[in-house]
mmCIF file of C-alpha atoms in Angstrom:
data_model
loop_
_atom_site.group_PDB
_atom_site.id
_atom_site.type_symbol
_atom_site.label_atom_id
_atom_site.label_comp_id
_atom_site.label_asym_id
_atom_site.label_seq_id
_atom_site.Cartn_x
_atom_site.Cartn_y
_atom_site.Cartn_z
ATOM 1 C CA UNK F 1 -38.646 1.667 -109.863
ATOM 2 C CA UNK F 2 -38.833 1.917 -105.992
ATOM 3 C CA UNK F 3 -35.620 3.631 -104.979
ATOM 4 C CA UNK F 4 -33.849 1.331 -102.206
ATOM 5 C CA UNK F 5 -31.946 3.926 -99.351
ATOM 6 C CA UNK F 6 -28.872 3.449 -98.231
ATOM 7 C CA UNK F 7 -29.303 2.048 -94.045
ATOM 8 C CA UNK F 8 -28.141 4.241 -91.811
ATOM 9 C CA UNK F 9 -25.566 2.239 -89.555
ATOM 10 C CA UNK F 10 -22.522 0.404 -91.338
ATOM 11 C CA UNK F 11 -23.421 -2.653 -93.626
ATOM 12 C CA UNK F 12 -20.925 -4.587 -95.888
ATOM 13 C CA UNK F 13 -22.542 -5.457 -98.599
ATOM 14 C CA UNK F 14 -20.387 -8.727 -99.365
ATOM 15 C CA UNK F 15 -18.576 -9.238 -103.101
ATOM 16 C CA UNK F 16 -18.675 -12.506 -104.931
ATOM 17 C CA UNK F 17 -15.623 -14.171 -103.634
ATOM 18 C CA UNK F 18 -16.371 -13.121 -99.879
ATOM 19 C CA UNK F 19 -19.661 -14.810 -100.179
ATOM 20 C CA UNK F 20 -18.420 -17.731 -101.929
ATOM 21 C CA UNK F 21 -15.903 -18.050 -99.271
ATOM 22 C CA UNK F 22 -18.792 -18.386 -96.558
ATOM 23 C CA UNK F 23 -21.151 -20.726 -98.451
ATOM 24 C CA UNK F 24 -20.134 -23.396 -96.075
ATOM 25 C CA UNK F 25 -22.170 -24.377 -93.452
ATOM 26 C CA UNK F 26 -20.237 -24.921 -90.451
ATOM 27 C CA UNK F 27 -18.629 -21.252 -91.277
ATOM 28 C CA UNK F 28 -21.977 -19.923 -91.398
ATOM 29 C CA UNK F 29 -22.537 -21.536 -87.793
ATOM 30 C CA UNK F 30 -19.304 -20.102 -86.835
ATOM 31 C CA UNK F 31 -20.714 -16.881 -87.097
ATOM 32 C CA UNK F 32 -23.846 -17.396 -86.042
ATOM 33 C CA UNK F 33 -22.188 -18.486 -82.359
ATOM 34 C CA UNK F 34 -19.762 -15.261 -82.327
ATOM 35 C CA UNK F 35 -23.064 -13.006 -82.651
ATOM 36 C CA UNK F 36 -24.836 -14.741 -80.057
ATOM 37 C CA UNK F 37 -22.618 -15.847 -77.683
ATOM 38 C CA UNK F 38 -19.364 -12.904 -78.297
ATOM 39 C CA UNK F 39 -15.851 -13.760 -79.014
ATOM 40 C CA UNK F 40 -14.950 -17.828 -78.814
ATOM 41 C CA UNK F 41 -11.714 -19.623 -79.042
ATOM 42 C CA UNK F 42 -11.792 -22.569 -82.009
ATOM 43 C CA UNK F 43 -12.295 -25.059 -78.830
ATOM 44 C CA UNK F 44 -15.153 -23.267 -77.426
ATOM 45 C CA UNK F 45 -16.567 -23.075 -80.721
ATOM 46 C CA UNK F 46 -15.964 -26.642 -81.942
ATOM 47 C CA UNK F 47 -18.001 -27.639 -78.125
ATOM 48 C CA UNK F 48 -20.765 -25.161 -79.202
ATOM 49 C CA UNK F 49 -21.490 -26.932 -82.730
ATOM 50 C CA UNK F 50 -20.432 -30.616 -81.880
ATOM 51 C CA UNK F 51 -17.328 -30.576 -84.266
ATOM 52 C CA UNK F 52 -13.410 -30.591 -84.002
ATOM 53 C CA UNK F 53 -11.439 -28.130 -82.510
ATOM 54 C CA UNK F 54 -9.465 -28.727 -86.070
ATOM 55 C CA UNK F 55 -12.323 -28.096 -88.184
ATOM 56 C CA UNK F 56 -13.626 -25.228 -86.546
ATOM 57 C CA UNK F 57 -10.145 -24.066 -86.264
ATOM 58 C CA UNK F 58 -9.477 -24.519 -90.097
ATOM 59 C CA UNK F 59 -12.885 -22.128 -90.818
ATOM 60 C CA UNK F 60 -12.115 -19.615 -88.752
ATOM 61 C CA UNK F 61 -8.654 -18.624 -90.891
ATOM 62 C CA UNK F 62 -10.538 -19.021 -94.125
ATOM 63 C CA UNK F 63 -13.612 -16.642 -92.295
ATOM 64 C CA UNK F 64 -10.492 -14.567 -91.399
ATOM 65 C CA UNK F 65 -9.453 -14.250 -94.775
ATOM 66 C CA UNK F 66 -12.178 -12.471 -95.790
ATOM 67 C CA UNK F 67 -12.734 -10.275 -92.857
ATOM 68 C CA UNK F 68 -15.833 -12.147 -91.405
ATOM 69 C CA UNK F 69 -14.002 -12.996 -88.343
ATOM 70 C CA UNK F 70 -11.080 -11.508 -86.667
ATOM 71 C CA UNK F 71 -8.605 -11.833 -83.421
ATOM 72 C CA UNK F 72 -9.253 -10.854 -80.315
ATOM 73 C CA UNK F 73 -6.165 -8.181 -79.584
ATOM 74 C CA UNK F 74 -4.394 -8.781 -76.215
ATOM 75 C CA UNK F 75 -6.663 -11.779 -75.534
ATOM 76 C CA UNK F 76 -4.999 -15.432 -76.115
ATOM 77 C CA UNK F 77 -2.089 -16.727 -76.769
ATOM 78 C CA UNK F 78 -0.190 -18.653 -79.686
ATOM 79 C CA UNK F 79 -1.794 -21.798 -78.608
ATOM 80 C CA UNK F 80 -5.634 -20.719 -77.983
ATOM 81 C CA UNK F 81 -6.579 -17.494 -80.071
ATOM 82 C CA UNK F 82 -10.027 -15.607 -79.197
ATOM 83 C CA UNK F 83 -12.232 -14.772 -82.185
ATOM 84 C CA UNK F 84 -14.800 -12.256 -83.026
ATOM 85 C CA UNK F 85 -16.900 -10.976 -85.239
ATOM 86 C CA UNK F 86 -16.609 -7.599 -85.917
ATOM 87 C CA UNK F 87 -19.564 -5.371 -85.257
ATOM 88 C CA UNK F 88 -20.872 -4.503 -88.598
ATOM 89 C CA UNK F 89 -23.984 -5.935 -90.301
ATOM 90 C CA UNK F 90 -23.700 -8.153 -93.680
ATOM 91 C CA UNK F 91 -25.822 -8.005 -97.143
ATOM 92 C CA UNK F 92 -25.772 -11.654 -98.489
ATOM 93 C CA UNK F 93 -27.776 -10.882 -101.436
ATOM 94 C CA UNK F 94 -27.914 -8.415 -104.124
ATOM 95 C CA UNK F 95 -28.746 -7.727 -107.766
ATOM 96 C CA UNK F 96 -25.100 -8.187 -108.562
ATOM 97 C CA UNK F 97 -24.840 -11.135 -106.958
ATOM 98 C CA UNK F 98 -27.973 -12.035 -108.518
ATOM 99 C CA UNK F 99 -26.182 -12.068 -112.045
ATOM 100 C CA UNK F 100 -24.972 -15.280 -111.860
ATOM 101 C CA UNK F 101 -26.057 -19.533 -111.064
ATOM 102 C CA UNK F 102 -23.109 -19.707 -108.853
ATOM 103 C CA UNK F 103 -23.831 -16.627 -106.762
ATOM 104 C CA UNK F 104 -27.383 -17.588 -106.397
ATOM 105 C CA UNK F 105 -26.574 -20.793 -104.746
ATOM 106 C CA UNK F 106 -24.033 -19.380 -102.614
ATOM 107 C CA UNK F 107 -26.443 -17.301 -101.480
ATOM 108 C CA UNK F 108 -29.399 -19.404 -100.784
ATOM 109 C CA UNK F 109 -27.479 -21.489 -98.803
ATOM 110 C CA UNK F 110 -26.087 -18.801 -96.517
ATOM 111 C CA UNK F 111 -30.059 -17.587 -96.404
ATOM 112 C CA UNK F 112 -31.016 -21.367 -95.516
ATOM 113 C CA UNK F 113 -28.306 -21.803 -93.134
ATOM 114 C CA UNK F 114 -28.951 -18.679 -90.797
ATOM 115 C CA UNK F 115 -33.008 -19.306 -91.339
ATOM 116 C CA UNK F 116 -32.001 -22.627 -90.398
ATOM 117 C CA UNK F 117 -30.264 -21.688 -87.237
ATOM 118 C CA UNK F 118 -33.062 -18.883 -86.365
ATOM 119 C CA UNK F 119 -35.829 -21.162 -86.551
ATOM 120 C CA UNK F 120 -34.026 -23.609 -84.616
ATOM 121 C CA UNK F 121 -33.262 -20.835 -81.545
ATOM 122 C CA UNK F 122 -37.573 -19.919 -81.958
ATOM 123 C CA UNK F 123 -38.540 -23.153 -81.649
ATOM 124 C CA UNK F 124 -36.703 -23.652 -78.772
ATOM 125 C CA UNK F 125 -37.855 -20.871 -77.110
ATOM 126 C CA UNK F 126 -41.186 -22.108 -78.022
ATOM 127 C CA UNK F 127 -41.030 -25.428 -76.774
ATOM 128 C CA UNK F 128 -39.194 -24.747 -73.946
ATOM 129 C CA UNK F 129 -38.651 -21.142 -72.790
ATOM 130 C CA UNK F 130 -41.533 -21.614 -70.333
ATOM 131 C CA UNK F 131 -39.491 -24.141 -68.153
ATOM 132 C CA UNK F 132 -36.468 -22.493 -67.586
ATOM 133 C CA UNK F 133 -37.173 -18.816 -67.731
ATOM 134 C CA UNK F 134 -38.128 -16.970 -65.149
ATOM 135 C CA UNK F 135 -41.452 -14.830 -65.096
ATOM 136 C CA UNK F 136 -39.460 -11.243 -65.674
ATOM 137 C CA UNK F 137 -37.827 -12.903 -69.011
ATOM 138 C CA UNK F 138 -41.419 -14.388 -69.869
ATOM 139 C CA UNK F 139 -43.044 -11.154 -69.878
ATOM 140 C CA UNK F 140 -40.883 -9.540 -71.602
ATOM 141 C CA UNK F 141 -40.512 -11.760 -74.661
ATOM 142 C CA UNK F 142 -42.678 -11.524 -77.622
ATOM 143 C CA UNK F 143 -43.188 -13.387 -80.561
ATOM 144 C CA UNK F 144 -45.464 -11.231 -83.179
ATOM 145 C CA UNK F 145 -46.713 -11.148 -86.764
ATOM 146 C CA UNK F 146 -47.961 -8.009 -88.329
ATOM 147 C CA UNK F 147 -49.522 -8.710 -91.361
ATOM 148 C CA UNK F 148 -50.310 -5.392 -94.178
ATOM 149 C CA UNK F 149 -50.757 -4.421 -97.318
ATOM 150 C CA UNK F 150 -48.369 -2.293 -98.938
ATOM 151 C CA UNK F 151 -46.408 -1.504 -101.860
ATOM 152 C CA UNK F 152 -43.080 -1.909 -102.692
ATOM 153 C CA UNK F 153 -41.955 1.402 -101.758
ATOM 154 C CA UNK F 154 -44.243 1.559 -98.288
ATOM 155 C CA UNK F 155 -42.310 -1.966 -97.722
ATOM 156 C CA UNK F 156 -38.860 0.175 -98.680
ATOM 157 C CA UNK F 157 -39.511 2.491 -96.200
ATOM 158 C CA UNK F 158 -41.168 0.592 -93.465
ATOM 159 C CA UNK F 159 -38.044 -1.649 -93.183
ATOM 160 C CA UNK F 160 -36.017 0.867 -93.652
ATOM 161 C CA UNK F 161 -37.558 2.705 -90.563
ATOM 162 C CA UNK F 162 -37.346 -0.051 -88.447
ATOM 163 C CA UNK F 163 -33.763 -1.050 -89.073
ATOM 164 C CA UNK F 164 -32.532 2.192 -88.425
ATOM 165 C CA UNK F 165 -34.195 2.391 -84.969
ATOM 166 C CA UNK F 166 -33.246 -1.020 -84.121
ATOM 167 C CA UNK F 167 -29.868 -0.067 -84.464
ATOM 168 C CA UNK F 168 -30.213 2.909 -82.805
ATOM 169 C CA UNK F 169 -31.512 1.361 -79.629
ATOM 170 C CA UNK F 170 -28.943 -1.306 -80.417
ATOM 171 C CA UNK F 171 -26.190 0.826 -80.192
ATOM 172 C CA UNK F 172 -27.158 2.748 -76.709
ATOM 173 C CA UNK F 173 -27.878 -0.301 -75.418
ATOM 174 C CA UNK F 174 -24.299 -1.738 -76.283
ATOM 175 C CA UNK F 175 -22.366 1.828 -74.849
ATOM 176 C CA UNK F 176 -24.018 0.819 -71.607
ATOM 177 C CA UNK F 177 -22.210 -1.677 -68.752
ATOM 178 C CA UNK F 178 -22.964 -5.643 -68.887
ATOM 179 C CA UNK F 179 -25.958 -5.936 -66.203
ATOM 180 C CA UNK F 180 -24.903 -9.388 -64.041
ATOM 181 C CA UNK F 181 -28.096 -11.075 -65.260
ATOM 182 C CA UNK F 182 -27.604 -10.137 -69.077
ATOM 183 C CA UNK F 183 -28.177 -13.183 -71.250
ATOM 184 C CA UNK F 184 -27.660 -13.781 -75.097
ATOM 185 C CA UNK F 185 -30.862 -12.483 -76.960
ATOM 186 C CA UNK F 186 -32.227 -12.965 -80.346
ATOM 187 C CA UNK F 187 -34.623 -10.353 -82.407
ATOM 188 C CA UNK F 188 -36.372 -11.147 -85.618
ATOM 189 C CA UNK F 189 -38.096 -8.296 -87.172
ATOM 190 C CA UNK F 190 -39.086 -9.744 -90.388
ATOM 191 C CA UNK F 191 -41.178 -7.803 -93.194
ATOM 192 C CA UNK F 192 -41.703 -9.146 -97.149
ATOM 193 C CA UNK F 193 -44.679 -9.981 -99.303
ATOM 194 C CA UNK F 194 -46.352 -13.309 -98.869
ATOM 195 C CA UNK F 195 -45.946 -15.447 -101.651
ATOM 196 C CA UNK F 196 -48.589 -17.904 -103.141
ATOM 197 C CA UNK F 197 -51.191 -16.321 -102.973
ATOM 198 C CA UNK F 198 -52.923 -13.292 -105.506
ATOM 199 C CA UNK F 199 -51.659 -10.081 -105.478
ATOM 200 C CA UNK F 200 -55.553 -9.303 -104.802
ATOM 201 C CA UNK F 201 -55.993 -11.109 -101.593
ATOM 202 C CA UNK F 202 -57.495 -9.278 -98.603
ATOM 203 C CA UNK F 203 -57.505 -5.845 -101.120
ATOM 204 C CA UNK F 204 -60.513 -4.751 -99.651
ATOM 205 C CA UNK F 205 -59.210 -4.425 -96.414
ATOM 206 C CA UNK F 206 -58.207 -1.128 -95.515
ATOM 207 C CA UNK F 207 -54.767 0.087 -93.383
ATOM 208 C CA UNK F 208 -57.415 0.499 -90.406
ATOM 209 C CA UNK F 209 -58.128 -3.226 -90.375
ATOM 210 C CA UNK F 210 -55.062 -4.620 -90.445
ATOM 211 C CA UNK F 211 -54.268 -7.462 -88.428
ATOM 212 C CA UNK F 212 -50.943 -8.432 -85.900
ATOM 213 C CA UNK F 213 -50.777 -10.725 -83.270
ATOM 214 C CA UNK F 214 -48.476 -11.384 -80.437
ATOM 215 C CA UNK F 215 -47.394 -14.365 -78.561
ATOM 216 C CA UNK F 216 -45.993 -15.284 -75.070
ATOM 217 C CA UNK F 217 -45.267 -18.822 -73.899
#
């Protein structure tokens, strides 16, 4: 049994009713656009994603409800209330979750929805990132694959490793003032074992020989 640690920077690990409360995808959306883009009102948000102001509106009180959005203090009025979601990272599946038909749906389609959304933002950066970016934020981006072999627990602790100092970084980089030429980003660290194929693929290759590869547009 490979024994999972706890991360160390604050995670909610969300309940059964909280998650079937955002198995919806335009609420999924909604908070997809309040981690890229910061706090929105229901109008800005409802121009972001094509809908109503009403509809985006509605999600945003039952997103509220749960705690996976909240108001903006001392921003807004009656009329035109800022949103935000609050700085905490979310677990969307779980072995408890995993007890039940229901909970498994709920949570593959939050999974497909924010895959859905991060594939969207990569391809676009793909396609199109070399026609409107300048050279400094070409040369900086990367897209890369590392592929290994490992077991569960080397897995455990390799992502574990990485999410901690991603968060660390994270954090000192959020303490710090706004630069004028800041822009939304997106990071994707992904690690998990590649399915359809044997367990015994590539077993002769040793840790030395591993491949990654990197990408710039």
């Amino acid at each position: 049994m490979v024994t999972v640690r706890e991360p160390d920077f604050p995670l909610r690990k969300v309940d059964t009713a909280s998650l079937k409360a955002l198995a919806h995808p335009l609420r999924v959306q909604i908070l997809e656009m309040l981690s890229r883009y910061g706090a929105q009102t229901a109008c800005g948000l409802a121009d972001l994603l094509g809908e109503s102001s009403g509809a985006t509106s509605y999600h945003l009180r039952q997103l509220a409800k749960f705690d996976f959005v909240r108001e903006v203090e001392g921003k807004g009025t009656a009329r035109e209330r800022w949103w935000e979601r609050p700085p905490i990272a979310i677990q969307i599946t779980s072995p408890e979750l995993a007890t039940s038909p229901a909970t498994q749906e709920a949570s593959r389609l939050v999974s497909r929805e924010f895959e859905r959304g991060r594939q969207a933002v990569l391809a676009d950066f793909m396609e199109h990132g070399i026609d409107v970016l300048d050279a400094d934020w070409l040369q900086v981006s990367t897209v890369s694959t590392i592929n290994a072999r490992m077991s569960a627990e080397q897995l455990a602790r390799y992502a574990h490793a990485m999410e901690a100092l991603g968060h660390k970084m994270l954090e000192e980089i959020r303490s710090e003032p706004v630069p004028e030429d800041a822009r939304p980003v997106q990071i994707h660290f992904n690690a998990f074992p590649i399915l359809g194929v044997p367990a015994s693929a590539g077993k002769a290759a040793s840790n030395d020989s591993q491949s990654s590869e990197g990408k710039k547009p």
